[in-house]
Coordinates of C-alpha atoms in Angstrom, one line a residue:
Chain A
M17 CA 293.5 66.1 86.5
I18 CA 294.1 66.8 90.1
W19 CA 291.3 68.5 92.0
N20 CA 293.1 69.5 95.2
E21 CA 296.8 69.5 94.5
Y22 CA 297.6 70.9 97.9
Y23 CA 296.3 67.8 99.8
E24 CA 296.6 65.2 97.1
C25 CA 300.3 65.8 96.5
M26 CA 301.3 66.9 100.0
D27 CA 304.7 66.0 101.3
R28 CA 304.2 62.9 103.5
E29 CA 305.7 64.3 106.6
K30 CA 303.5 67.4 106.2
M31 CA 300.5 65.1 105.7
R32 CA 301.3 63.2 109.0
E33 CA 301.3 66.6 110.7
V34 CA 297.9 67.5 109.3
Q35 CA 296.5 64.1 110.2
G36 CA 297.9 64.3 113.7
K37 CA 296.3 67.7 114.4
R38 CA 292.9 66.6 113.0
L39 CA 293.1 63.3 114.9
C40 CA 293.6 65.1 118.2
D41 CA 290.7 67.3 117.5
T42 CA 288.4 64.3 116.5
V43 CA 289.4 62.3 119.6
D44 CA 288.6 65.3 121.8
R45 CA 285.2 65.8 120.2
V46 CA 284.1 62.1 120.4
Y47 CA 285.3 61.9 124.0
H48 CA 283.2 64.8 125.0
N49 CA 280.2 64.2 122.7
V50 CA 279.8 60.5 122.2
P51 CA 279.2 58.5 125.5
F52 CA 280.1 55.2 123.6
Y53 CA 283.6 56.4 122.9
R54 CA 284.1 58.1 126.3
K55 CA 283.2 54.9 128.0
K56 CA 285.4 52.8 125.7
M57 CA 288.4 55.2 126.2
Q58 CA 287.8 55.3 130.0
T59 CA 287.8 51.5 130.2
M60 CA 291.2 51.6 128.4
G61 CA 292.5 54.3 130.7
L62 CA 292.8 56.7 127.8
E63 CA 292.2 60.5 127.8
P64 CA 292.1 62.8 124.8
G65 CA 295.4 64.3 126.0
D66 CA 297.1 61.0 125.5
I67 CA 296.7 61.3 121.7
K68 CA 299.4 63.7 120.7
G69 CA 300.1 62.8 117.1
I70 CA 299.2 60.4 114.3
D71 CA 301.4 57.7 115.7
D72 CA 299.2 57.5 118.8
I73 CA 296.3 56.3 116.6
T74 CA 297.1 52.7 117.5
K75 CA 296.2 53.4 121.1
L76 CA 292.6 54.1 120.2
P77 CA 289.7 51.6 120.4
F78 CA 288.3 50.0 117.3
T79 CA 284.7 50.5 116.1
T80 CA 282.7 47.8 114.4
K81 CA 279.5 47.5 112.4
Q82 CA 278.0 45.9 115.5
D83 CA 278.7 49.1 117.5
L84 CA 276.7 51.0 114.9
R85 CA 273.8 48.5 115.2
D86 CA 274.0 48.6 119.0
N87 CA 273.6 52.3 118.9
Y88 CA 270.9 52.4 116.3
P89 CA 269.8 54.8 115.0
F90 CA 271.6 58.0 116.2
G91 CA 273.6 56.8 119.2
L92 CA 277.1 57.5 117.8
F93 CA 276.3 61.0 116.4
A94 CA 278.6 63.6 117.8
V95 CA 276.5 66.6 117.0
P96 CA 273.0 67.7 118.1
K97 CA 270.3 66.5 115.7
S98 CA 269.7 70.1 114.6
E99 CA 273.2 70.0 113.0
V100 CA 272.4 66.8 110.9
V101 CA 271.3 67.8 107.4
R102 CA 271.1 64.3 105.9
V103 CA 271.0 60.6 106.8
H104 CA 271.7 57.6 104.7
A105 CA 271.2 53.9 105.6
S106 CA 272.2 50.5 104.4
S107 CA 270.4 47.2 105.0
G108 CA 271.0 45.5 108.3
T109 CA 271.1 42.1 109.8
T110 CA 267.9 42.0 111.7
G111 CA 265.9 44.4 109.6
K112 CA 267.6 47.3 111.3
P113 CA 269.7 49.3 108.9
T114 CA 273.1 50.9 109.6
V115 CA 272.4 54.6 109.8
V116 CA 274.9 57.3 109.0
G117 CA 274.5 61.1 109.4
Y118 CA 276.0 64.2 107.8
S119 CA 276.4 67.8 109.0
R120 CA 276.5 70.5 106.4
K121 CA 280.3 70.4 106.5
D122 CA 280.2 66.6 106.1
I123 CA 278.2 67.0 102.9
Y124 CA 280.8 69.5 101.8
T125 CA 283.6 67.0 102.6
F126 CA 281.7 64.2 100.8
S127 CA 281.4 66.4 97.7
E128 CA 285.1 67.3 97.9
V129 CA 286.3 63.7 98.0
V130 CA 284.0 62.7 95.2
A131 CA 285.2 65.7 93.2
R132 CA 288.8 64.4 93.7
S133 CA 287.7 60.9 92.7
L134 CA 286.0 62.2 89.5
N135 CA 289.0 64.3 88.5
S136 CA 291.2 61.4 89.2
S137 CA 289.1 59.3 86.8
G138 CA 289.5 62.0 84.1
A139 CA 286.1 63.7 84.6
T140 CA 286.0 67.5 84.4
R141 CA 283.5 70.3 84.0
N142 CA 283.3 69.5 80.3
D143 CA 281.9 66.0 80.9
I144 CA 278.4 64.7 81.0
V145 CA 278.1 62.3 84.0
Q146 CA 275.4 59.7 83.9
I147 CA 274.8 58.5 87.5
A148 CA 273.3 55.1 87.4
Y149 CA 273.9 54.4 91.1
G150 CA 270.7 54.2 93.1
Y151 CA 269.5 57.5 94.6
G152 CA 268.0 57.3 98.0
L153 CA 269.1 55.8 101.3
F154 CA 272.1 54.3 99.5
T155 CA 275.0 56.7 99.4
G156 CA 276.0 56.0 95.8
G157 CA 273.6 58.1 93.8
L158 CA 273.6 61.3 95.9
G159 CA 277.3 61.0 96.7
L160 CA 278.4 60.9 93.1
H161 CA 275.8 63.6 92.3
Y162 CA 277.2 66.2 94.6
G163 CA 280.8 65.5 93.6
A164 CA 279.9 65.7 89.9
E165 CA 278.1 69.0 90.4
K166 CA 281.1 70.3 92.4
I167 CA 283.5 69.8 89.5
G168 CA 280.9 71.5 87.3
A169 CA 280.1 68.5 85.1
T170 CA 276.6 68.1 83.6
V171 CA 274.8 65.5 85.8
I172 CA 272.2 63.1 84.5
P173 CA 270.6 61.8 87.8
I174 CA 269.0 58.8 86.2
S175 CA 269.6 56.5 89.2
G176 CA 269.8 52.7 88.9
G177 CA 267.9 50.3 86.6
N178 CA 265.7 51.2 83.6
T179 CA 268.3 50.0 81.1
Q180 CA 266.6 51.0 77.9
K181 CA 266.4 54.6 79.2
Q182 CA 270.0 54.5 80.2
L183 CA 271.0 53.6 76.7
Q184 CA 268.7 56.1 75.1
L185 CA 270.0 59.0 77.2
M186 CA 273.5 57.9 76.7
Q187 CA 272.9 58.2 73.0
D188 CA 270.8 61.3 73.0
F189 CA 272.6 63.3 75.6
G190 CA 276.1 62.1 74.7
S191 CA 277.1 61.0 78.2
T192 CA 280.9 60.9 78.5
V193 CA 281.2 59.3 82.0
I194 CA 279.1 56.6 83.5
A195 CA 279.0 55.8 87.3
C196 CA 277.4 52.5 88.4
T197 CA 278.3 49.1 89.8
P198 CA 280.8 47.1 87.6
S199 CA 278.2 44.3 87.2
Y200 CA 275.7 46.8 85.9
A201 CA 278.3 48.2 83.5
L202 CA 278.6 44.7 82.1
Y203 CA 274.9 44.4 81.9
L204 CA 274.7 47.7 80.0
S205 CA 277.3 46.5 77.5
E206 CA 275.2 43.3 76.9
A207 CA 272.0 45.3 76.5
M208 CA 273.9 47.6 74.0
E209 CA 275.0 44.6 72.0
E210 CA 271.4 43.3 71.9
A211 CA 270.1 46.7 70.8
G212 CA 272.7 46.8 68.1
I213 CA 274.4 49.9 69.6
S214 CA 278.1 50.0 68.9
P215 CA 280.1 51.6 71.7
E216 CA 282.2 53.5 69.1
T217 CA 279.1 55.5 68.2
L218 CA 278.8 56.7 71.8
S219 CA 280.7 59.5 73.5
L220 CA 281.5 57.5 76.6
K221 CA 285.2 57.7 77.7
A222 CA 285.3 56.7 81.3
G223 CA 283.4 54.6 83.9
I224 CA 283.5 55.0 87.7
F225 CA 282.7 51.7 89.2
G226 CA 282.3 50.7 92.8
A227 CA 280.1 49.4 95.6
E228 CA 281.3 45.8 94.9
P229 CA 284.6 44.1 94.4
W230 CA 285.7 43.4 90.9
T231 CA 288.6 41.7 89.3
E232 CA 291.2 42.9 86.7
E233 CA 289.6 40.5 84.2
M234 CA 286.3 42.2 84.7
R235 CA 288.0 45.5 84.1
Q236 CA 289.4 44.4 80.8
N237 CA 286.0 43.0 79.8
I238 CA 284.3 46.3 80.6
E239 CA 287.0 48.5 79.0
Q240 CA 286.8 46.5 75.8
S241 CA 283.0 46.0 75.6
L242 CA 282.2 49.7 76.4
N243 CA 285.3 51.2 74.8
I244 CA 286.1 53.2 77.9
K245 CA 288.6 53.4 80.7
A246 CA 287.2 51.8 83.9
Y247 CA 288.2 53.3 87.3
D248 CA 287.6 51.7 90.7
I249 CA 286.0 53.9 93.3
Y250 CA 286.1 52.7 97.0
G251 CA 283.9 53.7 99.9
L252 CA 281.6 52.7 102.6
S253 CA 278.7 54.6 104.1
E254 CA 280.1 54.4 107.6
I255 CA 283.2 56.4 106.6
I256 CA 281.3 58.7 104.2
G257 CA 280.1 56.7 101.1
P258 CA 281.8 56.3 97.7
G259 CA 284.9 58.5 97.3
V260 CA 287.0 57.4 100.2
A261 CA 289.6 56.3 97.6
N262 CA 289.8 56.3 93.8
E263 CA 292.1 55.1 91.1
C264 CA 294.1 57.5 88.9
D265 CA 295.1 57.2 85.2
Y266 CA 297.8 54.7 86.1
Q267 CA 295.3 52.3 87.7
C268 CA 297.9 51.1 90.2
G269 CA 295.9 51.2 93.4
L270 CA 293.3 53.6 94.8
H271 CA 294.5 56.9 96.3
I272 CA 293.0 57.4 99.7
W273 CA 292.0 60.9 100.5
E274 CA 293.8 60.7 103.7
D275 CA 293.6 64.2 104.9
H276 CA 290.0 63.1 105.7
F277 CA 290.3 59.4 106.3
V278 CA 293.4 57.8 107.9
P279 CA 293.9 54.2 106.8
E280 CA 295.6 51.4 108.7
T281 CA 295.8 47.7 107.9
I282 CA 295.7 45.3 110.8
D283 CA 296.4 41.6 111.4
T284 CA 292.9 40.1 112.0
D285 CA 294.2 37.7 114.6
T286 CA 296.4 40.0 116.7
L287 CA 294.6 43.2 115.8
Q288 CA 298.1 44.8 115.6
P289 CA 299.2 46.8 112.6
S290 CA 300.2 44.5 109.8
K291 CA 303.7 44.7 108.5
K292 CA 304.4 47.4 106.0
G293 CA 303.2 46.4 102.6
C294 CA 301.5 43.3 103.9
I295 CA 297.8 42.4 103.4
G296 CA 295.6 43.2 106.4
E297 CA 292.2 44.3 107.3
L298 CA 291.6 47.9 106.3
V299 CA 290.7 50.2 109.2
F300 CA 289.7 53.9 108.8
T301 CA 289.6 56.8 111.2
T302 CA 287.7 59.8 110.0
I303 CA 289.5 63.0 111.0
T304 CA 287.2 65.7 109.7
K305 CA 283.7 64.3 110.0
E306 CA 281.4 66.1 112.4
A307 CA 278.1 64.1 112.6
L308 CA 279.5 60.6 112.7
P309 CA 283.2 60.6 113.4
L310 CA 284.5 57.0 113.7
L311 CA 287.7 55.8 115.4
R312 CA 289.5 52.9 113.7
Y313 CA 286.4 51.5 112.0
R314 CA 287.0 47.9 110.9
T315 CA 285.9 47.7 107.2
R316 CA 286.6 43.9 107.0
D317 CA 288.0 44.5 103.5
L318 CA 291.4 43.0 103.0
T319 CA 294.1 45.0 101.2
R320 CA 297.6 46.4 101.4
L321 CA 298.8 50.0 101.5
D322 CA 301.6 51.6 99.4
D323 CA 302.8 55.1 100.4
T324 CA 305.3 55.6 97.6
K325 CA 304.7 58.5 95.2
C326 CA 302.5 57.6 92.2
E327 CA 303.5 58.4 88.7
C328 CA 300.4 60.6 88.5
G329 CA 302.1 63.0 90.9
R330 CA 299.9 62.3 93.9
T331 CA 301.5 61.3 97.2
A332 CA 298.2 60.2 98.7
V333 CA 298.7 56.6 99.9
R334 CA 297.3 53.9 97.6
M335 CA 295.3 50.8 98.6
E336 CA 295.3 47.8 96.4
K337 CA 292.0 46.8 94.8
C338 CA 290.1 44.9 97.5
T339 CA 289.9 41.2 96.7
G340 CA 288.6 39.6 99.9
R341 CA 286.9 40.1 103.2
S342 CA 287.8 39.1 106.8
D343 CA 284.1 38.2 107.5
D344 CA 281.4 36.3 105.6
M345 CA 279.8 39.4 104.0
L346 CA 278.9 39.0 100.4
I347 CA 278.4 41.8 98.0
I348 CA 275.6 41.0 95.5
R349 CA 274.6 43.5 92.9
G350 CA 276.2 46.1 95.1
V351 CA 274.2 45.2 98.2
N352 CA 275.9 43.9 101.3
V353 CA 274.5 40.5 102.3
F354 CA 275.4 38.6 105.5
P355 CA 274.4 34.9 105.8
S356 CA 273.2 35.7 109.3
Q357 CA 270.4 37.9 107.8
V358 CA 269.0 34.8 106.0
E359 CA 269.4 32.7 109.1
S360 CA 267.3 35.1 111.2
V361 CA 264.6 35.2 108.7
L362 CA 264.4 31.4 108.5
L363 CA 264.3 31.2 112.3
E364 CA 261.6 33.8 112.4
I365 CA 259.4 31.9 109.9
G366 CA 260.3 28.6 111.7
E367 CA 258.8 26.3 109.1
T368 CA 262.0 24.9 107.7
K369 CA 265.1 23.5 109.2
P370 CA 267.7 26.2 110.1
H371 CA 270.1 24.8 107.6
Y372 CA 270.6 26.8 104.5
L373 CA 273.1 27.4 101.7
L374 CA 273.6 30.6 99.7
I375 CA 274.6 30.0 96.1
V376 CA 275.9 33.1 94.5
D377 CA 276.4 33.1 90.7
R378 CA 276.6 35.4 87.8
E379 CA 274.1 35.0 84.9
G380 CA 275.4 37.2 82.1
A381 CA 276.5 40.3 84.0
L382 CA 274.1 40.1 86.9
D383 CA 274.7 38.4 90.2
T384 CA 272.2 35.9 91.3
L385 CA 271.4 34.6 94.7
E386 CA 269.8 31.2 95.2
I387 CA 269.1 30.0 98.7
W388 CA 268.7 26.4 99.5
V389 CA 266.5 25.6 102.4
E390 CA 265.8 22.2 103.9
V391 CA 262.2 21.1 104.2
D392 CA 261.1 20.2 107.7
D393 CA 259.0 17.1 108.3
Y394 CA 256.6 18.9 110.4
Y395 CA 255.7 21.6 108.0
F396 CA 256.2 19.6 104.8
S397 CA 252.8 19.4 103.0
D398 CA 251.6 17.0 100.4
E399 CA 250.0 19.9 98.7
I400 CA 252.2 21.7 96.2
G401 CA 250.3 24.9 96.7
K402 CA 251.3 25.0 100.4
L403 CA 254.9 24.2 99.6
E404 CA 254.9 27.0 97.0
G405 CA 253.3 29.2 99.6
L406 CA 256.0 28.4 102.1
S407 CA 258.8 29.1 99.6
N408 CA 257.1 32.4 98.5
R409 CA 256.8 33.5 102.1
I410 CA 260.5 32.8 102.7
K411 CA 261.4 34.5 99.4
H412 CA 259.4 37.7 100.3
A413 CA 260.7 37.8 103.9
V414 CA 264.4 37.4 102.8
E415 CA 264.0 39.9 99.9
S416 CA 262.5 42.5 102.2
V417 CA 265.5 42.2 104.5
L418 CA 268.2 42.0 101.9
G419 CA 266.7 44.4 99.4
I420 CA 267.6 42.2 96.3
S421 CA 265.6 39.6 94.5
I422 CA 266.4 36.0 95.2
K423 CA 265.4 32.5 94.4
I424 CA 264.4 29.9 97.0
K425 CA 265.0 26.3 96.4
L426 CA 263.4 23.8 98.8
V427 CA 265.7 20.8 99.3
E428 CA 265.5 17.4 101.1
P429 CA 266.6 17.1 104.7
K430 CA 270.4 16.6 105.1
T431 CA 271.1 17.8 101.6
I432 CA 273.2 20.6 103.0
Q433 CA 276.5 19.5 104.4
R434 CA 276.8 19.5 108.1
S435 CA 280.0 20.5 109.7
E436 CA 281.2 20.4 113.2
G437 CA 283.3 23.6 112.8
K438 CA 282.3 26.6 110.9
A439 CA 279.3 25.7 108.7
Q440 CA 279.7 26.1 105.0
R441 CA 277.0 28.6 104.2
I442 CA 278.2 30.1 101.0
I443 CA 279.1 28.8 97.6
D444 CA 280.3 31.8 95.5
K445 CA 280.6 30.6 91.9
R446 CA 281.5 34.1 90.7
K447 CA 285.1 33.5 91.9
A448 CA 285.5 30.4 89.8
Chain B
M1 CA 237.0 4.2 105.2
I2 CA 239.8 6.8 105.7
I3 CA 243.1 5.8 104.2
T4 CA 246.5 7.0 105.2
Q5 CA 248.5 8.3 102.3
L6 CA 252.3 8.9 102.5
S7 CA 253.8 12.0 100.9
V8 CA 257.5 12.2 100.3
F9 CA 259.4 15.3 99.4
L10 CA 261.8 14.6 96.5
E11 CA 264.2 16.9 94.7
N12 CA 263.8 16.9 91.0
R13 CA 266.9 15.0 90.0
S14 CA 267.7 11.6 88.8
G15 CA 267.8 8.7 91.2
R16 CA 265.5 10.2 93.8
L17 CA 262.6 8.0 93.1
T18 CA 264.7 4.8 93.1
E19 CA 265.9 5.7 96.5
V20 CA 262.3 5.3 97.8
T21 CA 261.5 2.2 95.8
D22 CA 264.8 0.7 97.0
I23 CA 263.9 1.3 100.6
F24 CA 260.5 -0.2 100.0
S25 CA 261.8 -3.3 98.3
E26 CA 264.3 -3.9 101.0
N27 CA 261.6 -3.6 103.6
Q28 CA 259.0 -5.6 101.7
I29 CA 256.6 -2.7 101.4
N30 CA 254.1 -2.8 98.6
I31 CA 252.8 0.3 96.8
S32 CA 249.1 0.1 95.8
A33 CA 248.7 3.5 94.3
L34 CA 251.1 6.3 93.5
S35 CA 251.1 9.8 92.0
I36 CA 253.8 12.5 91.6
A37 CA 253.1 16.2 91.7
E38 CA 256.1 18.1 90.4
T39 CA 257.5 21.6 90.2
A40 CA 260.7 22.8 88.5
D41 CA 262.8 22.0 91.6
Y42 CA 261.0 19.3 93.5
G43 CA 258.2 16.8 93.5
V44 CA 255.8 15.3 96.0
L45 CA 255.5 11.6 95.7
R46 CA 252.1 10.4 97.1
M47 CA 251.5 6.8 97.8
I48 CA 249.2 4.3 99.4
V49 CA 251.2 1.4 100.8
D50 CA 250.4 -1.8 102.7
K51 CA 252.4 -1.0 105.8
P52 CA 252.2 2.8 106.2
E53 CA 253.7 2.9 109.7
I54 CA 256.7 0.9 108.9
A55 CA 257.1 2.8 105.6
V56 CA 257.1 6.2 107.5
R57 CA 259.7 4.9 109.9
V58 CA 262.1 3.5 107.3
L59 CA 261.8 6.6 105.1
K60 CA 262.6 8.9 108.0
K61 CA 265.5 6.7 109.0
N62 CA 266.8 7.4 105.5
D63 CA 266.5 11.1 106.0
L64 CA 263.5 11.6 103.7
S65 CA 260.9 14.1 104.5
V66 CA 257.6 12.2 104.8
H67 CA 254.2 13.3 105.8
T68 CA 250.9 11.4 106.3
T69 CA 247.6 12.6 105.0
E70 CA 244.1 11.2 105.3
V71 CA 242.5 10.5 101.9
V72 CA 239.3 8.9 100.7
A73 CA 239.2 6.2 97.9
V74 CA 236.1 5.4 95.9
I75 CA 235.3 2.9 93.3
T76 CA 233.0 3.9 90.4
P77 CA 231.9 2.0 87.3
D78 CA 234.1 2.7 84.3
I79 CA 231.4 4.6 82.4
P80 CA 230.9 8.3 81.3
G81 CA 229.4 10.4 84.1
A82 CA 230.4 8.2 87.0
L83 CA 233.2 10.5 88.3
N84 CA 231.0 13.5 87.6
K85 CA 228.3 12.1 90.0
V86 CA 230.8 11.6 92.8
I87 CA 232.3 15.1 92.5
K88 CA 228.8 16.6 92.4
Y89 CA 227.8 14.9 95.6
L90 CA 230.8 16.4 97.3
S91 CA 230.5 19.9 95.9
E92 CA 226.9 20.1 96.8
E93 CA 228.0 19.7 100.4
E94 CA 230.8 22.1 99.9
I95 CA 233.6 19.6 100.2
N96 CA 236.7 20.8 98.3
I97 CA 239.0 18.4 96.5
A98 CA 242.7 19.4 96.8
Y99 CA 243.9 16.7 94.4
M100 CA 243.0 13.3 93.1
Y101 CA 244.5 10.4 91.2
G102 CA 243.2 7.2 89.9
Y103 CA 243.0 4.5 87.2
S104 CA 240.4 2.2 85.7
H105 CA 240.7 -1.5 85.2
E106 CA 238.2 -4.3 84.3
N107 CA 235.2 -2.0 84.1
K108 CA 235.9 -0.3 87.4
A109 CA 237.7 2.9 88.3
S110 CA 239.5 3.6 91.6
I111 CA 240.0 7.2 92.6
I112 CA 241.9 8.5 95.5
M113 CA 241.0 12.0 96.7
K114 CA 242.4 14.5 99.1
V115 CA 239.5 16.5 100.5
N116 CA 239.2 19.2 103.1
N117 CA 237.0 17.1 105.3
P118 CA 237.5 13.4 104.8
Q119 CA 235.1 12.2 107.5
K120 CA 232.2 14.2 106.1
A121 CA 233.1 13.1 102.6
V122 CA 232.9 9.5 103.6
E123 CA 229.5 10.0 105.2
I124 CA 228.1 11.8 102.1
L125 CA 229.4 9.2 99.7
Q126 CA 228.1 6.3 101.9
N127 CA 224.7 7.9 102.0
K128 CA 224.7 8.1 98.2
K129 CA 225.7 4.5 98.0
I130 CA 229.1 5.2 96.4
E131 CA 231.5 2.3 96.8
L132 CA 234.4 3.2 99.0
I133 CA 237.7 1.3 99.4
S134 CA 238.5 0.6 103.0
A135 CA 241.9 0.8 104.5
S136 CA 242.0 -2.9 105.0
D137 CA 241.8 -3.4 101.3
F138 CA 245.2 -1.7 101.1
Y139 CA 246.9 -2.5 104.3
E140 CA 248.3 -5.8 105.5
I141 CA 246.7 -6.4 108.9

């Protein structure tokens, strides 16, 4: 199924024209409405008139997550607040979240790209879509919700967690499509096995999984254990949320809905476009968004692009499944985690040494995060109660910043390896 | 009458305790009393030694987290009710005991206690004629 054949299968030259026109319009708007971009362009000696077509995109300045933080909360918005109908936010480094805003038209665009993603995953108006992404500040739940309603599917807005209820509704309502993180999909399959529910007795046929990177092995595992076809959905709240790109039946890369989001890949050292077909950091420019248009936003996700026509009939450029990051961000249970967030909490509490190690693992289907913290002589107490109190204080402070539950392990001084260069802060056993 | 106790943070894995006893044996430090409080991940080794200052120095030199605490040590007859009496004297004066450890040998029991106010505890117990162990009984002077 193709939701919007006109754009999804557009001739590539024609697409470049559409993109060029929309890019010029976006640059003009941000130059006049967002002081941050005006200043940046002026420093570079750029005027909106210098951008004449899509090829000029490389002249534009980059935008980073730090820029969003520096302009917290609404500094990069390009419309008056009266035009903003919704905000979403993701957890931030120093307790300040990254805030994104949507105009009415942006919500329409969001629904449109999710509708394309759902159709591309085989979901139609005849389906019952169980949305097990979190509803709330996270873009996952509401994003999928609006797209699923747009295609006319029956939506079960169950949100995340509550596994027993997920299984019950899946059985009683006959859900045909499930949308959640891939790790939660695995968890559901385990819970089903425990409850003695055979996937063959369910109506599930497809899963739309995203918000965290997952491997081909995990796909096979999910497809077998749930007896469904598992599709990868890509997105990030800064660009719009889930539905920036999605796999089709052929599962040979994720089609980027590039009449809205123009992708580039860049070499992270030179910041120049990477060679055609080579891996680079994925960069997006939004060309239709009103409330929060972003120029060349650096996603830090590493991938490569393929603009050859897909067997499904779409011409929309495909990105390879993301496998790595160009920064130290971890995705744990769908939540973005930066080691620096843990560091700032430890420094704030100040009762341990600032050396720490994040150990990420997977128990069954769920990601776990254990943080090793070195005990400081000065605060070390001979009373277990006080030590437990310290580790609980750290646990609660870190959990409130990260938004996921963690385990704190107090370790002896000098346990954590020191290094003169970049400190080893992460051991990710999930990759093993 | 106040005694310095050493507490060492040890991770709960094999070989950790021998590291401490190795250091002590190399440095000719004698342990008079010892107890371990443990959790799933780590333990706190509490000790009374004959050369506390040297002990702290050598432990720190070996990157161990060490902390000193003031404790009180009493001697009671090894009979039913003896400990009960000591604790009652303290609780009557609202002294809290955080933890204690001890042993009995040849009709006498020695008990080491961490209390919230060691100075006051010493006074109370001395007034009640409870036998206390002085630091010099442990330390090499």
